Coordinates of C-alpha atoms and ligand atoms in Angstrom, one line a residue:
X1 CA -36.9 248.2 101.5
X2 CA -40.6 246.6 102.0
X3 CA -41.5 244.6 105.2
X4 CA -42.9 241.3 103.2
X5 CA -44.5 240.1 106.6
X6 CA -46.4 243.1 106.7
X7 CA -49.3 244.2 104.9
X8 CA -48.7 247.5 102.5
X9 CA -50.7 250.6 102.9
X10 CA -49.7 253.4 100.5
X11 CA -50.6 257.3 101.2
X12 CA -50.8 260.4 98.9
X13 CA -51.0 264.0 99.9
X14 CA -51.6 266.5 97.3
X15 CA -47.8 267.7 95.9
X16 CA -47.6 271.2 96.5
X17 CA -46.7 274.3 93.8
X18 CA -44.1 275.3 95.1
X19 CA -44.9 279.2 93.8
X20 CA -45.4 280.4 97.0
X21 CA -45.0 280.0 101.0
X22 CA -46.7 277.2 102.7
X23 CA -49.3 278.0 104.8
X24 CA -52.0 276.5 107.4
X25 CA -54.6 275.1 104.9
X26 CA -51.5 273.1 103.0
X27 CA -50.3 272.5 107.2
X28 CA -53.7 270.6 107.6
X29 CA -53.7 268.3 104.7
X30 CA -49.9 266.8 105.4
X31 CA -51.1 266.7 109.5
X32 CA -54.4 264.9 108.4
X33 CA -52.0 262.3 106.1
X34 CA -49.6 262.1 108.5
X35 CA -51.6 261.4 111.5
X36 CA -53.3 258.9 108.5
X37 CA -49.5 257.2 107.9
X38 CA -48.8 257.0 111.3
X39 CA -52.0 254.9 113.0
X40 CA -51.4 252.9 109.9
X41 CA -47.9 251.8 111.1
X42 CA -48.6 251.4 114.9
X43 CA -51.5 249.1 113.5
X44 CA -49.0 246.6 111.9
X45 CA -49.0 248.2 108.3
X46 CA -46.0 248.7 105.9
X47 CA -46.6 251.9 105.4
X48 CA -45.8 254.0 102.0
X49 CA -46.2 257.8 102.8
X50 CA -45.4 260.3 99.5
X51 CA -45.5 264.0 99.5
X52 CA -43.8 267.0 97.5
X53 CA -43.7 269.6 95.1
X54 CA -45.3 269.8 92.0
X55 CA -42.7 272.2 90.0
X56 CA -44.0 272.5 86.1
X57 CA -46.5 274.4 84.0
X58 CA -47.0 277.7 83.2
X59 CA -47.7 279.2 87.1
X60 CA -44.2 278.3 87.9
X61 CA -42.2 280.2 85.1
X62 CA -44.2 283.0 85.4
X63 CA -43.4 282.8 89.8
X64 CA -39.8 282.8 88.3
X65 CA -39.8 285.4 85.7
X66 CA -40.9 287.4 87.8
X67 CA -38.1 287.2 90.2
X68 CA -35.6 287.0 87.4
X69 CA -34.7 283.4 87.8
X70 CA -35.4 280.2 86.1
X71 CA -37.7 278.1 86.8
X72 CA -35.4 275.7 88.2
X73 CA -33.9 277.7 90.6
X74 CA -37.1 279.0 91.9
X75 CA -38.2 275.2 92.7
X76 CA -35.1 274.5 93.7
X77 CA -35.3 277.2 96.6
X78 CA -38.5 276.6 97.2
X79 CA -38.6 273.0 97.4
X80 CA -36.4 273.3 100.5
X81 CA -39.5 275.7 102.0
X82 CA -41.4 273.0 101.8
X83 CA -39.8 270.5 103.3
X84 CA -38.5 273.0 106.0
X85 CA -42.8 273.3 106.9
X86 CA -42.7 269.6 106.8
X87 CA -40.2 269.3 109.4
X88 CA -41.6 272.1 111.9
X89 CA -44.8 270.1 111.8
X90 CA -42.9 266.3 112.1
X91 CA -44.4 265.4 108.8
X92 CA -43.0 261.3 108.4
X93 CA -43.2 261.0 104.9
X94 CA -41.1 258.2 103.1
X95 CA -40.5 259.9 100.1
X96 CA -40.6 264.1 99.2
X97 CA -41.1 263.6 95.4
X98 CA -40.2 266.6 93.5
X99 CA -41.7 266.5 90.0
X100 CA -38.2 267.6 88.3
X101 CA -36.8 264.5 89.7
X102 CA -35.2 262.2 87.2
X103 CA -37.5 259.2 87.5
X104 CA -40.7 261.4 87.2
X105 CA -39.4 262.2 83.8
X106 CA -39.3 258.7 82.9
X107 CA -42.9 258.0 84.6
X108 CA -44.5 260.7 82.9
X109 CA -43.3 260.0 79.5
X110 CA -44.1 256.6 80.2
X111 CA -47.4 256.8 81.0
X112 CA -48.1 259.0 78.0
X113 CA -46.9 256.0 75.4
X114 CA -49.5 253.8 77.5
X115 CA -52.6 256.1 76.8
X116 CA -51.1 256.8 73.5
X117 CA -50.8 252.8 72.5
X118 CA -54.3 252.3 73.8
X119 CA -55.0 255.1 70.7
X120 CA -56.4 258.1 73.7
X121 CA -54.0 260.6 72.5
X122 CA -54.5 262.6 69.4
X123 CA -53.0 265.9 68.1
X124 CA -55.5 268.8 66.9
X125 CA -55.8 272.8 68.1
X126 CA -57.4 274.4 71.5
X127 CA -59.3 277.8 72.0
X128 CA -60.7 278.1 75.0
X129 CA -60.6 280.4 78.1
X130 CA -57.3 279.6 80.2
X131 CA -56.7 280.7 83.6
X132 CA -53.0 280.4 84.6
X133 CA -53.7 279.9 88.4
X134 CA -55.7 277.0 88.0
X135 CA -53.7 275.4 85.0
X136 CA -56.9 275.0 83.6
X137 CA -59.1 275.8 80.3
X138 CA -62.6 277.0 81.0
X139 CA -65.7 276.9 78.4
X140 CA -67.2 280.3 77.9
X141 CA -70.2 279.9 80.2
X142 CA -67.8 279.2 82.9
X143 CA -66.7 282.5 83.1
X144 CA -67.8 285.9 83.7
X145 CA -66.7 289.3 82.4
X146 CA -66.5 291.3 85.8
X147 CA -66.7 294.9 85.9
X148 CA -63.0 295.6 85.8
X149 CA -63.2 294.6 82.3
X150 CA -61.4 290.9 83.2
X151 CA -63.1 287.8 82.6
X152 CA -62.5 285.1 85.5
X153 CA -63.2 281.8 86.1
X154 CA -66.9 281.4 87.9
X155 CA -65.4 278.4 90.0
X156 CA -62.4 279.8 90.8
X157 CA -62.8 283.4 90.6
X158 CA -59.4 282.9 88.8
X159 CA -58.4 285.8 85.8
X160 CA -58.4 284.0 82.1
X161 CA -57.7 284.6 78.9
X162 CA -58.5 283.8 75.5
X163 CA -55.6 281.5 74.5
X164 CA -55.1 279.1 71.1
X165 CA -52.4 276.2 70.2
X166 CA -52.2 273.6 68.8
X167 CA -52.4 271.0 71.3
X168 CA -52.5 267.3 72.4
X169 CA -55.8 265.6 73.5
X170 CA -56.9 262.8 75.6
X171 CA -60.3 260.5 75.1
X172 CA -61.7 261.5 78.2
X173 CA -65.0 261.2 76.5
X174 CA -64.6 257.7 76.0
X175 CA -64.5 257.2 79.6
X176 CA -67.7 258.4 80.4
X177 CA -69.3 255.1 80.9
X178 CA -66.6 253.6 82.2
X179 CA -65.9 256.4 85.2
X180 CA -69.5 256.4 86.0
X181 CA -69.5 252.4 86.3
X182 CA -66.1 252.6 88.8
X183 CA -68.6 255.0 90.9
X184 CA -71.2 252.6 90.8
X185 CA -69.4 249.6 92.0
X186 CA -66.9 251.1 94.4
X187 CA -68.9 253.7 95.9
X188 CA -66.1 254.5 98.1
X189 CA -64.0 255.4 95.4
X190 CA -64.4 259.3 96.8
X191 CA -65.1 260.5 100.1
X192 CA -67.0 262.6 101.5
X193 CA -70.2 261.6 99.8
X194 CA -71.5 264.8 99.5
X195 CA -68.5 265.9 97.8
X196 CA -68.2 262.9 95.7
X197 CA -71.8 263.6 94.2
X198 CA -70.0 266.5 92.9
X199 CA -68.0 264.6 91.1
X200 CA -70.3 262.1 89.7
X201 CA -72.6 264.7 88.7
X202 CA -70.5 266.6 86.5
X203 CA -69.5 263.4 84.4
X204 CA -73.4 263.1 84.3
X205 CA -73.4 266.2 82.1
X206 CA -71.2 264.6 80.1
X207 CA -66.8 264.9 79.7
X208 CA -65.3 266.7 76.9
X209 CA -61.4 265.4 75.3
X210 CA -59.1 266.9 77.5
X211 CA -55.9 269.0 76.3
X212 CA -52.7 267.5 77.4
X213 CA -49.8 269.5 76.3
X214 CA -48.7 272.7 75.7
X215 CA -46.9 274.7 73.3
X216 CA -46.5 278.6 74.6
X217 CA -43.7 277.7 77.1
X218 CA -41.2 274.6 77.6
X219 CA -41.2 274.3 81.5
X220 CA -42.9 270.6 81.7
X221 CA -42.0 267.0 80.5
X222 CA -41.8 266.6 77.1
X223 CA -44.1 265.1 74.9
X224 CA -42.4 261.7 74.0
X225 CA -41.7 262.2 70.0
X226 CA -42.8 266.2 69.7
X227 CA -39.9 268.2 71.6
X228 CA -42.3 271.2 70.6
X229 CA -44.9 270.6 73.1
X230 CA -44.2 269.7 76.6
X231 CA -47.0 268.1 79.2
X232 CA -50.1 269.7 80.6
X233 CA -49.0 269.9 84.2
X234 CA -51.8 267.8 85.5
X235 CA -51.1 264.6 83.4
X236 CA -47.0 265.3 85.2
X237 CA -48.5 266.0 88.3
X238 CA -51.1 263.1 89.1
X239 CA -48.1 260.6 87.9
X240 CA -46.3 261.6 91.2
X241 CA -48.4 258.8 92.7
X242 CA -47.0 256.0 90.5
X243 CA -43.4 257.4 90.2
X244 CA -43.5 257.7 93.8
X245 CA -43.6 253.3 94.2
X246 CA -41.0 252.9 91.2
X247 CA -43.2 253.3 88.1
X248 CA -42.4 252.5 85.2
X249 CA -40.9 249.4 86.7
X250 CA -44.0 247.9 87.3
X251 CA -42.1 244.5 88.3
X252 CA -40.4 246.5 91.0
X253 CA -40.5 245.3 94.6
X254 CA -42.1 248.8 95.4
X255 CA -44.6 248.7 93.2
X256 CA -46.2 245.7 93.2
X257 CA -46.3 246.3 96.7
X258 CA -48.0 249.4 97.0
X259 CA -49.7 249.9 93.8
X260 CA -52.8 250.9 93.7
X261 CA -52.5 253.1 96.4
X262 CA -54.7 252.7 99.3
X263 CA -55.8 256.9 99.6
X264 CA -55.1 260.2 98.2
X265 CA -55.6 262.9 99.9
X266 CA -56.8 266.0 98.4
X267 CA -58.8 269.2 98.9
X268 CA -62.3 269.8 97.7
X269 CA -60.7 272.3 94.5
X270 CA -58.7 269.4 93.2
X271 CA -61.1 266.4 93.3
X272 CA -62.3 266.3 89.4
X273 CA -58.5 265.7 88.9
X274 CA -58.4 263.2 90.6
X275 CA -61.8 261.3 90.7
X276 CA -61.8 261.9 87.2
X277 CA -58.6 262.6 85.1
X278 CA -56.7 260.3 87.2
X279 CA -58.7 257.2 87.2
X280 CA -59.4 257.7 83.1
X281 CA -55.6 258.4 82.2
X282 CA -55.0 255.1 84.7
X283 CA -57.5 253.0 82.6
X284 CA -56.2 253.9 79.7
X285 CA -52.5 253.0 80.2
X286 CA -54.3 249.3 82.0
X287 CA -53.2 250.3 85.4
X288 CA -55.0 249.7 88.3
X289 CA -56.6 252.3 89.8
X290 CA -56.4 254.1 93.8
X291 CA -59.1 252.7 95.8
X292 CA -59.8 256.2 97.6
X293 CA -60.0 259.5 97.2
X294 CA -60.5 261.3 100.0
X295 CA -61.2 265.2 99.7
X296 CA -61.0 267.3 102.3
X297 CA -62.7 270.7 102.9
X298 CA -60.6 274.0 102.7
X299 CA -60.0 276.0 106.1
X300 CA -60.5 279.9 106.8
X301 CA -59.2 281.9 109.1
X302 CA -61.9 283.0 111.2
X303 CA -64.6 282.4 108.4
X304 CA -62.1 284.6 106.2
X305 CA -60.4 282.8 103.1
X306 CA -56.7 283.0 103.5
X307 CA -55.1 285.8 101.1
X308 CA -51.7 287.4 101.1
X309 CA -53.6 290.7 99.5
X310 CA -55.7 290.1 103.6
X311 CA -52.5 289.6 105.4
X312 CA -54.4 286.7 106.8
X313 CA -52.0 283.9 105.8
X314 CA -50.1 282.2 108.8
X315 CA -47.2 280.0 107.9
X316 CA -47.9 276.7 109.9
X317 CA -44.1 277.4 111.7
X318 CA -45.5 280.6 113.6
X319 CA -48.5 278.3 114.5
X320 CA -46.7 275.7 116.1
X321 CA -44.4 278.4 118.2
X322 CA -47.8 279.7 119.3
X323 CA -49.1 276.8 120.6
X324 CA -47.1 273.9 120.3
X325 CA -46.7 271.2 117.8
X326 CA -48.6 268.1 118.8
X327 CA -51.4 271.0 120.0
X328 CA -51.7 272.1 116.8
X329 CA -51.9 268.6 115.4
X330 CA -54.5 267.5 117.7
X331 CA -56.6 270.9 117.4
X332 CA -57.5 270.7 113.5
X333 CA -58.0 267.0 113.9
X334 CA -60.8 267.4 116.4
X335 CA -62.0 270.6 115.4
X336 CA -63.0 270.0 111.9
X337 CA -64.5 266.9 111.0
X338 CA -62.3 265.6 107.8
X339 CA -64.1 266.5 104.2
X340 CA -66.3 270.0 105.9
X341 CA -64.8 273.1 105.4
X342 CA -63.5 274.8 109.0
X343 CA -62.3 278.1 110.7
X344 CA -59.9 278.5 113.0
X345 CA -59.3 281.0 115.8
X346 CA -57.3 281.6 118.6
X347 CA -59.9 281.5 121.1
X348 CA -61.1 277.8 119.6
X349 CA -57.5 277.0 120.1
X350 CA -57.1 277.9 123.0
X351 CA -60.4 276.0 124.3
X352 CA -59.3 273.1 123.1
X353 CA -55.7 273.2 124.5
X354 CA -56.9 273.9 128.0
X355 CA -60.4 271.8 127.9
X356 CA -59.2 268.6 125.9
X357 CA -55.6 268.7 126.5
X358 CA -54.7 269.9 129.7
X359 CA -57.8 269.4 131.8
X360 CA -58.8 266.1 130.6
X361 CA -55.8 264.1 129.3
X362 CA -53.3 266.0 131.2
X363 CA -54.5 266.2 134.8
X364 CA -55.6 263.4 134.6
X365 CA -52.5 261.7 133.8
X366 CA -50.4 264.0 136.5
X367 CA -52.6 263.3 139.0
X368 CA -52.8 259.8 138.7
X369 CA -48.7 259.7 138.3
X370 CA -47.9 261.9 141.0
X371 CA -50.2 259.6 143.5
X372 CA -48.7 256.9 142.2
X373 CA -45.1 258.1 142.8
X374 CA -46.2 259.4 146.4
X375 CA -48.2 256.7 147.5
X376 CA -46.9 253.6 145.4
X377 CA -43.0 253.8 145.5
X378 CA -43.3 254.9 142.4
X379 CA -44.5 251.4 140.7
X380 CA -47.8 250.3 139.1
X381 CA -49.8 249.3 141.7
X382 CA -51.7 245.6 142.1
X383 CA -55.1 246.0 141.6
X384 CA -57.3 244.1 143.8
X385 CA -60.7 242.9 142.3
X386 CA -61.8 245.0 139.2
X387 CA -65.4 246.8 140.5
X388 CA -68.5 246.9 138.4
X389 CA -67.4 250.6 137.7
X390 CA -64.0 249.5 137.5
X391 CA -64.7 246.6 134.2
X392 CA -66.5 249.1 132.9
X393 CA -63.9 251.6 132.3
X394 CA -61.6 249.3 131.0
X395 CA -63.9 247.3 128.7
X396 CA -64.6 250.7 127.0
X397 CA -61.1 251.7 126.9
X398 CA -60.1 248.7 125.6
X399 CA -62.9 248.8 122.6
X400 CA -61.4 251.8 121.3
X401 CA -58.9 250.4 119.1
X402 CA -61.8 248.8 117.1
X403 CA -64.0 252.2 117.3
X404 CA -60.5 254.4 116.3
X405 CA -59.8 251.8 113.3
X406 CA -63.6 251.9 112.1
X407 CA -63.1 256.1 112.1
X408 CA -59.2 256.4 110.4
X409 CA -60.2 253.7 107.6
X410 CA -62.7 256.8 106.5
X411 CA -60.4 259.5 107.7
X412 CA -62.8 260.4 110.0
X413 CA -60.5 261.6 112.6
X414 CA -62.8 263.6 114.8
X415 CA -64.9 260.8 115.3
X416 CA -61.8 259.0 116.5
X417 CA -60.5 261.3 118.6
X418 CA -64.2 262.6 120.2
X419 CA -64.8 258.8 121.1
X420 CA -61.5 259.3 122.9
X421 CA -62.0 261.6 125.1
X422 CA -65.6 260.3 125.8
X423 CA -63.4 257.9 127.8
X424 CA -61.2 260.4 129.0
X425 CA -64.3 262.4 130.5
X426 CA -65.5 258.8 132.5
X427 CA -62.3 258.1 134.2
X428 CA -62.5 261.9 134.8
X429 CA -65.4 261.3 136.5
X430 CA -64.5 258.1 137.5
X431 CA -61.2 259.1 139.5
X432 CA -63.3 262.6 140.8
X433 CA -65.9 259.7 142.4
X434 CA -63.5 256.9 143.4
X435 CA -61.4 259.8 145.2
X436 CA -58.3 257.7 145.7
X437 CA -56.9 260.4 148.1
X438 CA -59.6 259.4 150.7
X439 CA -59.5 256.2 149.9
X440 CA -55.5 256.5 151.1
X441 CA -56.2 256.6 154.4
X442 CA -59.2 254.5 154.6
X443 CA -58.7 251.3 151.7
X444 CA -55.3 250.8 150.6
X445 CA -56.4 248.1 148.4
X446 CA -59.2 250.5 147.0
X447 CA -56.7 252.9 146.1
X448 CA -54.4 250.6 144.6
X449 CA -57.5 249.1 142.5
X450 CA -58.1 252.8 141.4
X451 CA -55.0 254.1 140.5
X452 CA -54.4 251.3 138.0
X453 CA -57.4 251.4 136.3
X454 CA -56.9 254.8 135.5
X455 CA -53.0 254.4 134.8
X456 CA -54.3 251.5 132.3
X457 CA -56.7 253.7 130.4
X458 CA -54.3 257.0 130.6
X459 CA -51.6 254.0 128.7
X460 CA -54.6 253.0 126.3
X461 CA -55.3 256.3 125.2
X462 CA -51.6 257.7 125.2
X463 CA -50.6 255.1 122.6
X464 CA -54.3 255.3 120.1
X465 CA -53.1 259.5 121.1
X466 CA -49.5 258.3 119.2
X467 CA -51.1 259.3 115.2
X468 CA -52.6 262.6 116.2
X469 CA -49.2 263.7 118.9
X470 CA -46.3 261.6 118.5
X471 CA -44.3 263.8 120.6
X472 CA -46.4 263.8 123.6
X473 CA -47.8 260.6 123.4
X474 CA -43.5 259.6 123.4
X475 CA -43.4 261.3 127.0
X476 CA -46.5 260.2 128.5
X477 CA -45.1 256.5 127.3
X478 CA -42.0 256.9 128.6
X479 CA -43.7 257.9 132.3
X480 CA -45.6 255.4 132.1
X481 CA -42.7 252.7 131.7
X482 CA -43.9 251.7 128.4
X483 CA -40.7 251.9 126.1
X484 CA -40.6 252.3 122.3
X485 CA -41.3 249.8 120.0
X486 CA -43.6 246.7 120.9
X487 CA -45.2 248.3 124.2
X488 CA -46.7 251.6 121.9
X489 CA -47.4 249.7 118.9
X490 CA -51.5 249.6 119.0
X491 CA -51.2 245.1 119.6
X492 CA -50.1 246.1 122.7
X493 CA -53.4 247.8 124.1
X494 CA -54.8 243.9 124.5
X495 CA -51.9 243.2 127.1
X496 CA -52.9 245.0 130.2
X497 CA -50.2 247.5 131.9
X498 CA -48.3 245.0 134.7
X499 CA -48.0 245.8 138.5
X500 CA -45.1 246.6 139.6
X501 CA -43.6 248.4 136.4
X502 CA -41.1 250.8 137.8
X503 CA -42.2 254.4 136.4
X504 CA -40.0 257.1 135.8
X505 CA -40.5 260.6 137.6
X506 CA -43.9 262.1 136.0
X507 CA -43.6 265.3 134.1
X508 CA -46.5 267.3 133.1
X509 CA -47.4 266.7 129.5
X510 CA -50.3 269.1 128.4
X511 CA -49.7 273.0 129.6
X512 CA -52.6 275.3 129.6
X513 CA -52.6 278.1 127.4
X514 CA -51.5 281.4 128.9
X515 CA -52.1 284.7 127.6
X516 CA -48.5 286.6 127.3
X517 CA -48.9 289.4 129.5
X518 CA -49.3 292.7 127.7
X519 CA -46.1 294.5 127.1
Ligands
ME8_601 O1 -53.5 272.0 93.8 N1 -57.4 274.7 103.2 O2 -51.4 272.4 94.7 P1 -51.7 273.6 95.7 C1 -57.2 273.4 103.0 N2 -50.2 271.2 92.7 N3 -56.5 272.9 102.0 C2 -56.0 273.7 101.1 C3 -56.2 275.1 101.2 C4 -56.9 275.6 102.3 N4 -57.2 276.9 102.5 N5 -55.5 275.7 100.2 C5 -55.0 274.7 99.4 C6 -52.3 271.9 93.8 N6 -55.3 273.5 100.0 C7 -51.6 270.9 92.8 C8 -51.9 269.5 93.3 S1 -51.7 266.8 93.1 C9 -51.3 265.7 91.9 C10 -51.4 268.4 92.4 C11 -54.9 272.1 99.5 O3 -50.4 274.0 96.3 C12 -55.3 271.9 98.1 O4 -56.7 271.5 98.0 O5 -52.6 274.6 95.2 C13 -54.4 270.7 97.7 O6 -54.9 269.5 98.1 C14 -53.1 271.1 98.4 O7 -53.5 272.0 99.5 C15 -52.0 271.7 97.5 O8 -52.5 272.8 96.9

């Protein structure tokens, strides 16, 4: 059901292969949406949030081979992974599309009559250099022959071989002009610059027909009218996006709501596919195309890519155990500015779970509470006059809304989150310099004044806190007497916290980080 009062906002993750386990760098980009999805729908938004499983092409059945099982049964197992990893890390998606559902059939095949009307689609034969691991031909001079005696994929450093079949192809060289003119006049079309001007020059150097189906193995979407050749698992996959809102029903409710989707979010080895392929094969079949692509950088751990052959790879479940969910949330958020590549370590966990979390937002919030219960009855104090100091503070605290929207409508979430906790650090200092535990025995009044200021920027902050950590933003809420639903929705920041609100018992919200002692 849509919200027609509402205005839509729809949002992509990448869909997963489901070949292997999840793990921290997959963890990052359904966080980043999510957090995404969620400030979306405390600002007012209807919001559309798809993720899943991309389950065809050639990667798959040979995952399943391999294991002596189909192909189905491989996705069907592992689909479950997946969405297990989503719920450890309190992913709120709307939909988890699997690309072996029944209605991505139909979208596929329809969207291939579309480019095929248009006259994009023609049958002849492909040679090239295929690597299996990126679903993906390569031209000879972008590979290398490696001492081993394998030839890989320079990008990628993928293994290829020499494969031939006769195959489908796509006009992408008639889009040339046309992708290069969508760049031109919506230069936000992909984000990060810097890795958008990888995009745009590549198509400079010109775009070559693109090979769309396949004939050495049937696990795909058939080609509608040639049961001998099924889909090229990229033209499958990218539909996710439209079958997600209903397509091909294009006079559904859901789609003509949500279509064109507002961002997809992708990682920097994906973004041709998708500032490229994607808008072309949308062209083609006259659909409107995404307004953003936003492509993210890829995370090491510790500077060292993640590789099962390493051991290095941490599912994102053992991360949260570690550290805690909303923790975890908030560190790669703040840590890494969205689009550049980043590390992660425990020590920079740590840091930022003690410094950001429990220092500054926590204490803050506990000591403020616990005066407040002590020396209040346990009720939001009336304020007397507001200070200079004390204006201040608020005015600042109460332009963040604005500053957080300007950063989350580019995804950049540590720019959000850092102007944040620039305001946590002032009524750190703030409260340090006020010192309403002297002012308790000499200005009542004073102290009063204080201790709501500080409540009322602790309440600001806790709900713009609600994208980034939903469960501990909740409790710092609920302490706070602000109950669910209009109080924590981001309108409310404009409506100051009122005197005399009975508040519950206050809880810590933020532990530190301890070390387990050695065994
Ligand atoms: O590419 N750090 O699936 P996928 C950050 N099925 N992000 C990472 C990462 C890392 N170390 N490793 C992977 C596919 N990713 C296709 C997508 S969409 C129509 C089809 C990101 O399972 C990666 O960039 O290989 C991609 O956005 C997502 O995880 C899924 O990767």
């Amino acid at each position: 059901m849509t919200s027609p009062d509402k205005p839509p906002f729809y949002i992509t993750t990448a869909i997963t292969y489901p070949n292997g386990v999840p793990h921290i760098g997959h963890a990052y980009e359904y966080i980043a949406t999510d957090a995404m999805a969620r400030f979306k729908r405390l600002d007012g938004y209807d919001v559309m949030f798809l993720t899943g499983t991309d389950e065809h092409g050639m990667k798959i059945a040979q995952a399943a081979e391999k294991e002596g099982i189909t192909p189905k049964e491989l996705v069907d197992r592992n689909a479950e992974i997946y969405k297990a990893a989503h719920a450890a890390l309190g992913i709120s998606y709307d939909r988890f599309i699997r690309t072996t559902d029944a209605d991505h059939y139909a979208a596929s095949q329809a969207i291939w009559k579309k480019m095929e009307a248009r006259g994009d689609i023609y049958l002849s034969k492909y040679e090239g250099w295929y690597s299996v691991r990126d679903e993906a031909y390569y031209t000879e001079d972008e590979t290398v022959l490696k001492d081993d005696g394998v030839r890989y994929s320079l990008g990628t450093d993928t293994e290829v071989t020499w494969t031939a079949e006769e195959s489908y192809f796509f006009r992408l060289s008639a889009y040339q002009d046309k992708l290069l003119a969508l760049y031109e006049e919506q230069p936000e079309f992909g984000a990060p610059q810097y890795r958008f001007n990888e995009v745009i020059s590549f198509v400079k150097q010109g775009l070559q027909d693109l090979s769309i189906s396949r004939t050495t193995f049937d696990w795909g979407v058939p080609v509608p009218g040639n049961d001998k050749h099924v889909m090229y698992v990229w033209v499958d996959a990218l539909t996710n996006y439209l079958t997600g809102v209903g397509y091909p029903d294009a006079g559904s409710e859901a789609f003509r709501k949500f279509w064109p989707a507002d961002v997809h979010i992708i990682g920097k080895d994906i973004s041709r596919f998708h500032a490229i392929f994607w808008p072309a094969f949308l062209m083609s079949a006259g659909l409107e195309l995404p307004k953003r692509v936003m492509i993210h950088g890829f995370l090491t751990n510790n500077g060292v890519k993640m590789s099962k052959s390493l051991g290095n790879v941490v599912a994102p479940k053992d991360f949260v155990e570690q550290y805690g969910l909303d923790q975890v949330r908030f560190f790669f958020l703040r840590e890494v500015p969205f689009g550049a590549d980043g590390s992660y370590n425990h020590e920079a966990i740590v840091g930022r779970m003690n410094a950001d979390l429990a220092n500054n937002f926590g204490n803050l919030a506990q000591r403020s509470l616990s005066m407040v219960a002590k020396n209040c009855e346990g009720k939001v104090p009336v304020p007397g006059e507001f200070s200079a100091e004390d204006s201040a503070l608020l005015a600042q605290a109460g332009g963040l809304l604005e500053v957080a929207r300007a950063a989350f409508e580019k995804q950049e979430f540590s720019r959000a989150l850092e102007a944040i906790w620039a305001v946590l650090g002032d009524t750190n200092a703030y409260f340090a310099e006020q010192a309403p535990w002297v002012l308790r025995k000499t200005d009542v009044e004073r102290m009063n004044t204080v201790l709501y200021v500080t409540l009322e920027v602790v309440r600001i902050v806790a709900i713009l806190a609600q994208p980034v950590m939903p469960t501990s933003a909740a409790k710092l809420l609920e302490v706070l007497g602000q109950p669910e639903g209009e109080a924590r929705q981001f309108a409310a920041i404009a409506t100051p916290i009122v005197a005399g609100t009975e508040l519950p018992a206050p809880a810590p919200i933020f532990p530190r980080y301890e070390e387990p002692a050695e065994s």
